Amino acid sequence: MTAVTERSTPAARRHAPHPVRAEAVRGFAPFAGAAVLLTSGVMLSGKADRWQGDWGTTAALLHTALLILVPLAAAAGCWQGGRERRRRTEELWATAVRPPLTGFLASALPTAAWVAAGYLAGAALALLACWPYALGGGPHLGLLPGDTVALVSASLAGQVLGRVVPTRLAAPLLALAGYVGLGLLSWSPAGSSRELSPARLVGDTQLPVWWQPAAMAAWTGGLALAVVLAYTARRRVTALLPLAAAVAAGVLLVQTGDGLWRHDPLTRHQVCDTSTTPAICVNARYAGLLPQVKEALSGITDKLAGVENLPARWDDLPGGPDDRAHLPMVTPMGWSVVRGRLTDPRQYAWEAADALEGHEECDDPRVLELDELVEHYLAPSPAESHFDDLHRHGTKAQRAEQRRKEAARARLAAMSGKERRAWLSAYFAAAGRCDAEGVPAL
């Protein structure tokens, strides 16, 4: 009898699994993480054509997703916090010898950790989906630490609310209130308290200053820790320390305002191909797009070989001297560029040819006629053939005007290379002045 008891002793001494491990593996926490991952995936996949290929837009949308994910994390924590009440085991847990804070963390930390893991997994998948189409620069990771802490903080604070408020509706009501509150805070006017919102709207060219994520983490994390300590600590006065840190961080965020953000330095740099005339320069954020732009404009640059008085280059910088022409805009993504590819090279080329004229507004019919003629020669509009057909079957005046246009096009095309280069050189010498003087008649 004794021998049997001794042999069974090792099996009887096996330790029970740690409560935190049990909660993390078999409790509600994994479902909370999966919900965050699924929600972020649905939000991003619906706009994939807008962010795949642009690191800045990807980071901005991941950050903006907190408008939904923070209320979701708070609701998940709230639901977890009300579990013992739903099971009617509150009194049983009250008899445990563990301190209240220890018991609280054993239940709350797995949910908060899974929420953070779900968000980081969604961010990693988004960055991987962006990488094959990325056109320049690198991943923007500056906001991820502050965003992750905000989600953890929302989950912890929600857990406290779930334990305090005795209703099953606490979680959905908290999610709704959190969404409305974050929305109002994020859309508040510049110079106000919108910097306190962890889901503040961020542009695709905005980067946080180096200390902004730390200040945001201190703000959200300090508030959550103060709430937890006020609920669980034996000496609730200890909650004043994280509360003071949160208030200090909040004041710093509000007072700094727009100084918390800086423009992506790549937006101020151009990557150029000088093998053509004019040279072709694109924003360094989209350096990988340069070969496509050069190919799209190759029909224009081939026809302009040897022509004088041309702008020095195309670029996409605002303003500037008269020796530059503006390239068509490729942002926001999802229109001219989708997943790293120009969607309509012919339209892009026509817009680039139009930019060579140099003037923005002109009412001189002769100048407008010359502009249209040069655009037709360099890169016809995709819609030009449609309007030509309409005019060929329009009124008598429209038919006569169409015949005159087509005759001018034919004369320009029939010129020798030398004659055409001289005529185009005269045209570009007058371009930008809204004056056709000096341009030979065809």
GROMACS .gro file of C-alpha atoms in nm:
model
  442
    1MET     CA    1   0.000   0.000   0.000
    2THR     CA    2   0.284   0.232   0.093
    3ALA     CA    3   0.473   0.154  -0.229
    4VAL     CA    4   0.172   0.244  -0.440
    5THR     CA    5   0.135   0.576  -0.256
    6GLU     CA    6   0.503   0.663  -0.306
    7ARG     CA    7   0.491   0.582  -0.676
    8SER     CA    8   0.187   0.807  -0.725
    9THR     CA    9   0.336   1.100  -0.537
   10PRO     CA   10   0.520   1.264  -0.838
   11ALA     CA   11   0.198   1.273  -1.039
   12ALA     CA   12   0.008   1.421  -0.747
   13ARG     CA   13   0.267   1.697  -0.707
   14ARG     CA   14   0.219   1.842  -1.054
   15HIS     CA   15   0.165   2.216  -1.038
   16ALA     CA   16  -0.161   2.361  -1.162
   17PRO     CA   17  -0.123   2.599  -1.457
   18HIS     CA   18  -0.066   2.964  -1.369
   19PRO     CA   19  -0.392   3.165  -1.377
   20VAL     CA   20  -0.250   3.415  -1.626
   21ARG     CA   21  -0.149   3.134  -1.862
   22ALA     CA   22  -0.491   2.975  -1.835
   23GLU     CA   23  -0.661   3.308  -1.914
   24ALA     CA   24  -0.426   3.376  -2.204
   25VAL     CA   25  -0.474   3.036  -2.366
   26ARG     CA   26  -0.829   2.925  -2.293
   27GLY     CA   27  -1.015   3.236  -2.183
   28PHE     CA   28  -1.180   3.526  -2.361
   29ALA     CA   29  -0.849   3.703  -2.434
   30PRO     CA   30  -0.760   3.523  -2.761
   31PHE     CA   31  -1.102   3.610  -2.902
   32ALA     CA   32  -1.043   3.977  -2.817
   33GLY     CA   33  -0.712   3.970  -3.004
   34ALA     CA   34  -0.874   3.798  -3.301
   35ALA     CA   35  -1.150   4.061  -3.306
   36VAL     CA   36  -0.894   4.342  -3.317
   37LEU     CA   37  -0.700   4.169  -3.595
   38LEU     CA   38  -1.014   4.099  -3.797
   39THR     CA   39  -1.148   4.452  -3.754
   40SER     CA   40  -0.822   4.615  -3.861
   41GLY     CA   41  -0.803   4.378  -4.158
   42VAL     CA   42  -1.154   4.463  -4.273
   43MET     CA   43  -1.093   4.837  -4.236
   44LEU     CA   44  -0.770   4.828  -4.435
   45SER     CA   45  -0.869   4.578  -4.702
   46GLY     CA   46  -1.158   4.799  -4.812
   47LYS     CA   47  -0.907   5.076  -4.896
   48ALA     CA   48  -0.620   4.863  -5.020
   49ASP     CA   49  -0.589   5.049  -5.350
   50ARG     CA   50  -0.522   5.371  -5.153
   51TRP     CA   51  -0.236   5.252  -4.933
   52GLN     CA   52  -0.058   4.960  -5.097
   53GLY     CA   53   0.264   5.105  -5.233
   54ASP     CA   54   0.277   5.412  -5.006
   55TRP     CA   55   0.437   5.371  -4.664
   56GLY     CA   56   0.301   5.703  -4.539
   57THR     CA   57  -0.060   5.627  -4.627
   58THR     CA   58  -0.030   5.279  -4.476
   59ALA     CA   59   0.093   5.423  -4.146
   60ALA     CA   60  -0.176   5.694  -4.147
   61LEU     CA   61  -0.458   5.444  -4.201
   62LEU     CA   62  -0.320   5.208  -3.935
   63HIS     CA   63  -0.321   5.499  -3.691
   64THR     CA   64  -0.667   5.618  -3.792
   65ALA     CA   65  -0.800   5.265  -3.735
   66LEU     CA   66  -0.768   5.337  -3.362
   67LEU     CA   67  -1.090   5.534  -3.393
   68ILE     CA   68  -1.260   5.192  -3.403
   69LEU     CA   69  -1.001   4.973  -3.231
   70VAL     CA   70  -0.969   5.174  -2.909
   71PRO     CA   71  -1.345   5.150  -2.833
   72LEU     CA   72  -1.329   4.782  -2.931
   73ALA     CA   73  -1.040   4.721  -2.690
   74ALA     CA   74  -1.225   4.904  -2.413
   75ALA     CA   75  -1.539   4.699  -2.478
   76ALA     CA   76  -1.338   4.375  -2.473
   77GLY     CA   77  -1.186   4.467  -2.138
   78CYS     CA   78  -1.527   4.568  -2.004
   79TRP     CA   79  -1.680   4.236  -2.108
   80GLN     CA   80  -1.394   4.049  -1.941
   81GLY     CA   81  -1.435   4.260  -1.628
   82GLY     CA   82  -1.801   4.165  -1.594
   83ARG     CA   83  -1.736   3.792  -1.631
   84GLU     CA   84  -1.750   3.705  -1.262
   85ARG     CA   85  -2.078   3.886  -1.220
   86ARG     CA   86  -2.227   3.695  -1.512
   87ARG     CA   87  -2.100   3.368  -1.362
   88ARG     CA   88  -2.217   3.470  -1.014
   89THR     CA   89  -1.873   3.391  -0.868
   90GLU     CA   90  -1.795   3.737  -0.727
   91GLU     CA   91  -1.828   3.626  -0.367
   92LEU     CA   92  -1.606   3.326  -0.429
   93TRP     CA   93  -1.327   3.541  -0.573
   94ALA     CA   94  -1.366   3.786  -0.283
   95THR     CA   95  -1.253   3.509  -0.044
   96ALA     CA   96  -0.922   3.459  -0.229
   97VAL     CA   97  -0.608   3.538  -0.033
   98ARG     CA   98  -0.444   3.717  -0.324
   99PRO     CA   99  -0.436   4.099  -0.314
  100PRO     CA  100  -0.705   4.268  -0.529
  101LEU     CA  101  -0.445   4.410  -0.769
  102THR     CA  102  -0.294   4.066  -0.830
  103GLY     CA  103  -0.632   3.914  -0.904
  104PHE     CA  104  -0.723   4.202  -1.130
  105LEU     CA  105  -0.403   4.177  -1.334
  106ALA     CA  106  -0.438   3.801  -1.368
  107SER     CA  107  -0.766   3.860  -1.547
  108ALA     CA  108  -0.688   4.189  -1.727
  109LEU     CA  109  -0.334   4.144  -1.858
  110PRO     CA  110  -0.407   3.852  -2.094
  111THR     CA  111  -0.687   4.046  -2.261
  112ALA     CA  112  -0.472   4.359  -2.293
  113ALA     CA  113  -0.179   4.155  -2.428
  114TRP     CA  114  -0.395   3.982  -2.687
  115VAL     CA  115  -0.546   4.314  -2.796
  116ALA     CA  116  -0.195   4.453  -2.848
  117ALA     CA  117  -0.086   4.137  -3.029
  118GLY     CA  118  -0.389   4.156  -3.261
  119TYR     CA  119  -0.311   4.515  -3.352
  120LEU     CA  120   0.060   4.452  -3.407
  121ALA     CA  121  -0.018   4.144  -3.617
  122GLY     CA  122  -0.256   4.351  -3.831
  123ALA     CA  123   0.008   4.623  -3.868
  124ALA     CA  124   0.271   4.368  -3.968
  125LEU     CA  125   0.040   4.216  -4.230
  126ALA     CA  126  -0.041   4.561  -4.369
  127LEU     CA  127   0.328   4.649  -4.397
  128LEU     CA  128   0.397   4.317  -4.570
  129ALA     CA  129   0.112   4.385  -4.812
  130CYS     CA  130   0.253   4.731  -4.885
  131TRP     CA  131   0.613   4.619  -4.933
  132PRO     CA  132   0.587   4.454  -5.282
  133TYR     CA  133   0.440   4.774  -5.428
  134ALA     CA  134   0.640   5.030  -5.226
  135LEU     CA  135   0.771   5.312  -5.447
  136GLY     CA  136   1.024   5.473  -5.215
  137GLY     CA  137   1.124   5.544  -4.858
  138GLY     CA  138   1.065   5.292  -4.581
  139PRO     CA  139   0.801   5.185  -4.328
  140HIS     CA  140   0.677   5.455  -4.092
  141LEU     CA  141   0.681   5.288  -3.750
  142GLY     CA  142   0.694   5.592  -3.522
  143LEU     CA  143   0.328   5.582  -3.420
  144LEU     CA  144   0.307   5.209  -3.343
  145PRO     CA  145   0.440   5.223  -2.982
  146GLY     CA  146   0.200   5.496  -2.873
  147ASP     CA  147  -0.091   5.331  -3.055
  148THR     CA  148  -0.022   4.995  -2.891
  149VAL     CA  149  -0.007   5.148  -2.543
  150ALA     CA  150  -0.336   5.330  -2.611
  151LEU     CA  151  -0.506   4.999  -2.693
  152VAL     CA  152  -0.365   4.829  -2.382
  153SER     CA  153  -0.475   5.125  -2.170
  154ALA     CA  154  -0.827   5.114  -2.314
  155SER     CA  155  -0.852   4.744  -2.235
  156LEU     CA  156  -0.737   4.790  -1.874
  157ALA     CA  157  -0.968   5.085  -1.811
  158GLY     CA  158  -1.256   4.895  -1.967
  159GLN     CA  159  -1.192   4.603  -1.732
  160VAL     CA  160  -1.238   4.833  -1.432
  161LEU     CA  161  -1.563   4.968  -1.573
  162GLY     CA  162  -1.687   4.614  -1.638
  163ARG     CA  163  -1.636   4.529  -1.272
  164VAL     CA  164  -1.800   4.847  -1.144
  165VAL     CA  165  -2.106   4.878  -1.370
  166PRO     CA  166  -2.355   4.591  -1.306
  167THR     CA  167  -2.506   4.550  -1.652
  168ARG     CA  168  -2.441   4.344  -1.963
  169LEU     CA  169  -2.491   4.657  -2.172
  170ALA     CA  170  -2.181   4.820  -2.026
  171ALA     CA  171  -1.950   4.687  -2.299
  172PRO     CA  172  -2.152   4.796  -2.606
  173LEU     CA  173  -2.239   5.129  -2.444
  174LEU     CA  174  -1.872   5.189  -2.364
  175ALA     CA  175  -1.776   5.111  -2.724
  176LEU     CA  176  -2.035   5.356  -2.856
  177ALA     CA  177  -1.935   5.628  -2.612
  178GLY     CA  178  -1.567   5.574  -2.687
  179TYR     CA  179  -1.625   5.601  -3.062
  180VAL     CA  180  -1.824   5.923  -3.029
  181GLY     CA  181  -1.577   6.073  -2.782
  182LEU     CA  182  -1.273   5.987  -2.990
  183GLY     CA  183  -1.443   6.116  -3.302
  184LEU     CA  184  -1.524   6.451  -3.145
  185LEU     CA  185  -1.177   6.482  -2.998
  186SER     CA  186  -0.999   6.380  -3.320
  187TRP     CA  187  -1.200   6.625  -3.533
  188SER     CA  188  -1.170   6.917  -3.294
  189PRO     CA  189  -1.016   7.238  -3.441
  190ALA     CA  190  -0.642   7.286  -3.467
  191GLY     CA  191  -0.483   7.433  -3.157
  192SER     CA  192  -0.735   7.269  -2.924
  193SER     CA  193  -0.726   6.940  -2.735
  194ARG     CA  194  -0.726   6.713  -3.041
  195GLU     CA  195  -0.365   6.618  -2.970
  196LEU     CA  196  -0.497   6.423  -2.670
  197SER     CA  197  -0.677   6.181  -2.900
  198PRO     CA  198  -0.480   5.861  -2.966
  199ALA     CA  199  -0.669   5.842  -3.298
  200ARG     CA  200  -0.591   6.198  -3.413
  201LEU     CA  201  -0.610   6.225  -3.791
  202VAL     CA  202  -0.261   6.220  -3.944
  203GLY     CA  203  -0.162   6.302  -4.301
  204ASP     CA  204   0.039   6.061  -4.514
  205THR     CA  205   0.337   6.300  -4.513
  206GLN     CA  206   0.331   6.364  -4.136
  207LEU     CA  207   0.573   6.200  -3.897
  208PRO     CA  208   0.572   6.235  -3.517
  209VAL     CA  209   0.863   6.405  -3.344
  210TRP     CA  210   1.078   6.156  -3.158
  211TRP     CA  211   0.915   6.208  -2.817
  212GLN     CA  212   0.549   6.220  -2.926
  213PRO     CA  213   0.488   5.841  -2.891
  214ALA     CA  214   0.638   5.848  -2.540
  215ALA     CA  215   0.419   6.143  -2.440
  216MET     CA  216   0.109   5.974  -2.584
  217ALA     CA  217   0.196   5.652  -2.400
  218ALA     CA  218   0.238   5.845  -2.074
  219TRP     CA  219  -0.097   6.017  -2.132
  220THR     CA  220  -0.306   5.709  -2.206
  221GLY     CA  221  -0.109   5.466  -1.992
  222GLY     CA  222  -0.103   5.703  -1.696
  223LEU     CA  223  -0.479   5.748  -1.704
  224ALA     CA  224  -0.541   5.373  -1.726
  225LEU     CA  225  -0.295   5.293  -1.447
  226ALA     CA  226  -0.452   5.559  -1.225
  227VAL     CA  227  -0.796   5.406  -1.278
  228VAL     CA  228  -0.666   5.055  -1.202
  229LEU     CA  229  -0.488   5.162  -0.884
  230ALA     CA  230  -0.785   5.365  -0.767
  231TYR     CA  231  -0.996   5.049  -0.797
  232THR     CA  232  -0.757   4.780  -0.669
  233ALA     CA  233  -0.478   4.932  -0.459
  234ARG     CA  234  -0.491   4.911  -0.082
  235ARG     CA  235  -0.369   5.269  -0.067
  236ARG     CA  236  -0.561   5.448  -0.337
  237VAL     CA  237  -0.344   5.755  -0.296
  238THR     CA  238  -0.086   5.570  -0.509
  239ALA     CA  239  -0.311   5.641  -0.807
  240LEU     CA  240  -0.209   6.005  -0.787
  241LEU     CA  241   0.140   5.933  -0.920
  242PRO     CA  242   0.036   5.792  -1.262
  243LEU     CA  243  -0.244   6.049  -1.275
  244ALA     CA  244   0.010   6.328  -1.233
  245ALA     CA  245   0.228   6.178  -1.508
  246ALA     CA  246  -0.076   6.159  -1.738
  247VAL     CA  247  -0.173   6.521  -1.669
  248ALA     CA  248   0.183   6.640  -1.734
  249ALA     CA  249   0.197   6.448  -2.062
  250GLY     CA  250  -0.146   6.578  -2.163
  251VAL     CA  251  -0.048   6.939  -2.096
  252LEU     CA  252   0.270   6.890  -2.299
  253LEU     CA  253   0.073   6.742  -2.591
  254VAL     CA  254  -0.184   7.022  -2.595
  255GLN     CA  255   0.068   7.305  -2.558
  256THR     CA  256   0.296   7.167  -2.831
  257GLY     CA  257   0.006   7.126  -3.075
  258ASP     CA  258   0.114   7.101  -3.437
  259GLY     CA  259   0.476   7.105  -3.323
  260LEU     CA  260   0.431   6.735  -3.247
  261TRP     CA  261   0.447   6.663  -3.619
  262ARG     CA  262   0.702   6.713  -3.892
  263HIS     CA  263   0.686   6.660  -4.264
  264ASP     CA  264   0.846   6.356  -4.416
  265PRO     CA  265   1.187   6.487  -4.534
  266LEU     CA  266   1.153   6.286  -4.855
  267THR     CA  267   0.872   6.518  -4.966
  268ARG     CA  268   1.128   6.797  -5.013
  269HIS     CA  269   1.356   6.594  -5.239
  270GLN     CA  270   1.328   6.502  -5.605
  271VAL     CA  271   1.470   6.205  -5.791
  272CYS     CA  272   1.550   6.298  -6.152
  273ASP     CA  273   1.625   6.138  -6.485
  274THR     CA  274   1.830   6.389  -6.683
  275SER     CA  275   1.865   6.175  -6.994
  276THR     CA  276   1.560   6.346  -7.147
  277THR     CA  277   1.471   6.704  -7.232
  278PRO     CA  278   1.297   6.828  -7.027
  279ALA     CA  279   1.441   6.624  -6.741
  280ILE     CA  280   1.187   6.423  -6.543
  281CYS     CA  281   1.184   6.454  -6.163
  282VAL     CA  282   0.949   6.282  -5.919
  283ASN     CA  283   0.914   6.310  -5.544
  284ALA     CA  284   1.162   6.092  -5.358
  285ARG     CA  285   0.867   5.923  -5.182
  286TYR     CA  286   0.782   5.773  -5.521
  287ALA     CA  287   1.128   5.720  -5.664
  288GLY     CA  288   1.024   5.377  -5.787
  289LEU     CA  289   0.766   5.541  -6.011
  290LEU     CA  290   1.028   5.728  -6.216
  291PRO     CA  291   1.079   5.451  -6.479
  292GLN     CA  292   0.703   5.434  -6.540
  293VAL     CA  293   0.675   5.812  -6.567
  294LYS     CA  294   0.967   5.822  -6.810
  295GLU     CA  295   0.805   5.553  -7.023
  296ALA     CA  296   0.468   5.731  -7.017
  297LEU     CA  297   0.634   6.056  -7.132
  298SER     CA  298   0.867   5.893  -7.383
  299GLY     CA  299   0.638   5.981  -7.675
  300ILE     CA  300   0.658   6.348  -7.576
  301THR     CA  301   1.030   6.362  -7.509
  302ASP     CA  302   1.106   6.186  -7.840
  303LYS     CA  303   0.905   6.449  -8.029
  304LEU     CA  304   1.075   6.732  -7.840
  305ALA     CA  305   1.429   6.618  -7.922
  306GLY     CA  306   1.622   6.920  -8.052
  307VAL     CA  307   1.347   7.169  -7.962
  308GLU     CA  308   1.466   7.483  -7.783
  309ASN     CA  309   1.310   7.707  -7.515
  310LEU     CA  310   1.169   7.412  -7.325
  311PRO     CA  311   1.131   7.410  -6.946
  312ALA     CA  312   1.437   7.264  -6.778
  313ARG     CA  313   1.240   6.984  -6.617
  314TRP     CA  314   0.912   6.840  -6.506
  315ASP     CA  315   0.872   6.805  -6.130
  316ASP     CA  316   0.598   6.783  -5.869
  317LEU     CA  317   0.718   7.058  -5.634
  318PRO     CA  318   0.473   7.342  -5.563
  319GLY     CA  319   0.542   7.683  -5.714
  320GLY     CA  320   0.889   7.753  -5.840
  321PRO     CA  321   1.065   7.934  -6.125
  322ASP     CA  322   0.938   7.957  -6.478
  323ASP     CA  323   1.183   7.699  -6.611
  324ARG     CA  324   0.984   7.414  -6.454
  325ALA     CA  325   0.667   7.235  -6.556
  326HIS     CA  326   0.451   7.050  -6.309
  327LEU     CA  327   0.400   6.678  -6.339
  328PRO     CA  328   0.045   6.551  -6.291
  329MET     CA  329  -0.028   6.465  -5.928
  330VAL     CA  330  -0.015   6.099  -5.829
  331THR     CA  331  -0.164   6.152  -5.484
  332PRO     CA  332  -0.390   6.060  -5.325
  333MET     CA  333  -0.318   5.701  -5.412
  334GLY     CA  334  -0.599   5.500  -5.567
  335TRP     CA  335  -0.655   5.729  -5.866
  336SER     CA  336  -0.355   5.793  -6.089
  337VAL     CA  337  -0.150   5.522  -5.915
  338VAL     CA  338  -0.283   5.194  -5.777
  339ARG     CA  339  -0.050   4.940  -5.614
  340GLY     CA  340   0.258   5.105  -5.756
  341ARG     CA  341   0.138   5.131  -6.118
  342LEU     CA  342   0.015   5.423  -6.328
  343THR     CA  343  -0.347   5.348  -6.406
  344ASP     CA  344  -0.368   5.553  -6.729
  345PRO     CA  345  -0.031   5.644  -6.884
  346ARG     CA  346  -0.200   5.812  -7.180
  347GLN     CA  347  -0.399   6.048  -6.957
  348TYR     CA  348  -0.086   6.114  -6.753
  349ALA     CA  349   0.109   6.204  -7.067
  350TRP     CA  350  -0.162   6.442  -7.188
  351GLU     CA  351  -0.167   6.624  -6.853
  352ALA     CA  352   0.214   6.650  -6.860
  353ALA     CA  353   0.204   6.793  -7.213
  354ASP     CA  354  -0.057   7.045  -7.102
  355ALA     CA  355   0.177   7.159  -6.822
  356LEU     CA  356   0.443   7.256  -7.078
  357GLU     CA  357   0.233   7.552  -7.193
  358GLY     CA  358   0.345   7.755  -6.892
  359HIS     CA  359   0.033   7.971  -6.852
  360GLU     CA  360  -0.266   7.885  -6.638
  361GLU     CA  361  -0.536   8.119  -6.768
  362CYS     CA  362  -0.557   8.275  -7.111
  363ASP     CA  363  -0.851   8.401  -7.319
  364ASP     CA  364  -0.667   8.466  -7.644
  365PRO     CA  365  -0.831   8.236  -7.904
  366ARG     CA  366  -0.512   8.219  -8.110
  367VAL     CA  367  -0.307   8.104  -7.806
  368LEU     CA  368  -0.569   7.847  -7.708
  369GLU     CA  369  -0.569   7.715  -8.063
  370LEU     CA  370  -0.191   7.678  -8.063
  371ASP     CA  371  -0.201   7.506  -7.723
  372GLU     CA  372  -0.453   7.253  -7.847
  373LEU     CA  373  -0.251   7.192  -8.162
  374VAL     CA  374   0.072   7.126  -7.970
  375GLU     CA  375  -0.108   6.903  -7.719
  376HIS     CA  376  -0.252   6.699  -8.007
  377TYR     CA  377   0.093   6.657  -8.158
  378LEU     CA  378   0.271   6.568  -7.835
  379ALA     CA  379   0.008   6.362  -7.651
  380PRO     CA  380  -0.357   6.370  -7.762
  381SER     CA  381  -0.621   6.369  -7.493
  382PRO     CA  382  -0.790   6.028  -7.447
  383ALA     CA  383  -1.123   6.204  -7.502
  384GLU     CA  384  -1.012   6.399  -7.809
  385SER     CA  385  -1.133   6.148  -8.067
  386HIS     CA  386  -1.478   6.148  -7.908
  387PHE     CA  387  -1.513   6.526  -7.936
  388ASP     CA  388  -1.370   6.522  -8.288
  389ASP     CA  389  -1.645   6.280  -8.394
  390LEU     CA  390  -1.910   6.501  -8.233
  391HIS     CA  391  -1.785   6.809  -8.418
  392ARG     CA  392  -1.763   6.625  -8.749
  393HIS     CA  393  -2.136   6.558  -8.722
  394GLY     CA  394  -2.231   6.884  -8.549
  395THR     CA  395  -2.350   7.215  -8.680
  396LYS     CA  396  -2.211   7.374  -8.995
  397ALA     CA  397  -1.983   7.600  -8.789
  398GLN     CA  398  -1.855   7.305  -8.585
  399ARG     CA  399  -1.782   7.104  -8.899
  400ALA     CA  400  -1.590   7.396  -9.052
  401GLU     CA  401  -1.392   7.447  -8.730
  402GLN     CA  402  -1.309   7.076  -8.717
  403ARG     CA  403  -1.184   7.077  -9.076
  404ARG     CA  404  -0.961   7.377  -8.995
  405LYS     CA  405  -0.816   7.200  -8.689
  406GLU     CA  406  -0.745   6.884  -8.882
  407ALA     CA  407  -0.576   7.081  -9.160
  408ALA     CA  408  -0.346   7.251  -8.909
  409ARG     CA  409  -0.262   6.914  -8.751
  410ALA     CA  410  -0.182   6.771  -9.091
  411ARG     CA  411   0.046   7.065  -9.180
  412LEU     CA  412   0.237   7.032  -8.852
  413ALA     CA  413   0.277   6.657  -8.902
  414ALA     CA  414   0.391   6.706  -9.265
  415MET     CA  415   0.674   6.945  -9.176
  416SER     CA  416   1.028   6.828  -9.202
  417GLY     CA  417   1.203   6.759  -8.874
  418LYS     CA  418   1.401   7.083  -8.893
  419GLU     CA  419   1.095   7.296  -8.974
  420ARG     CA  420   0.890   7.140  -8.697
  421ARG     CA  421   1.167   7.190  -8.440
  422ALA     CA  422   1.193   7.556  -8.539
  423TRP     CA  423   0.817   7.606  -8.516
  424LEU     CA  424   0.795   7.432  -8.176
  425SER     CA  425   1.093   7.634  -8.051
  426ALA     CA  426   0.909   7.954  -8.146
  427TYR     CA  427   0.594   7.827  -7.974
  428PHE     CA  428   0.772   7.744  -7.646
  429ALA     CA  429   0.953   8.077  -7.657
  430ALA     CA  430   0.612   8.245  -7.644
  431ALA     CA  431   0.456   7.992  -7.404
  432GLY     CA  432   0.362   8.134  -7.068
  433ARG     CA  433   0.297   8.490  -7.197
  434CYS     CA  434  -0.051   8.431  -7.335
  435ASP     CA  435   0.079   8.585  -7.657
  436ALA     CA  436   0.096   8.416  -7.997
  437GLU     CA  437   0.326   8.683  -8.143
  438GLY     CA  438   0.639   8.531  -8.288
  439VAL     CA  439   0.480   8.193  -8.360
  440PRO     CA  440   0.465   8.136  -8.738
  441ALA     CA  441   0.120   8.065  -8.878
  442LEU     CA  442   0.061   7.719  -9.018
   0.00000   0.00000   0.00000
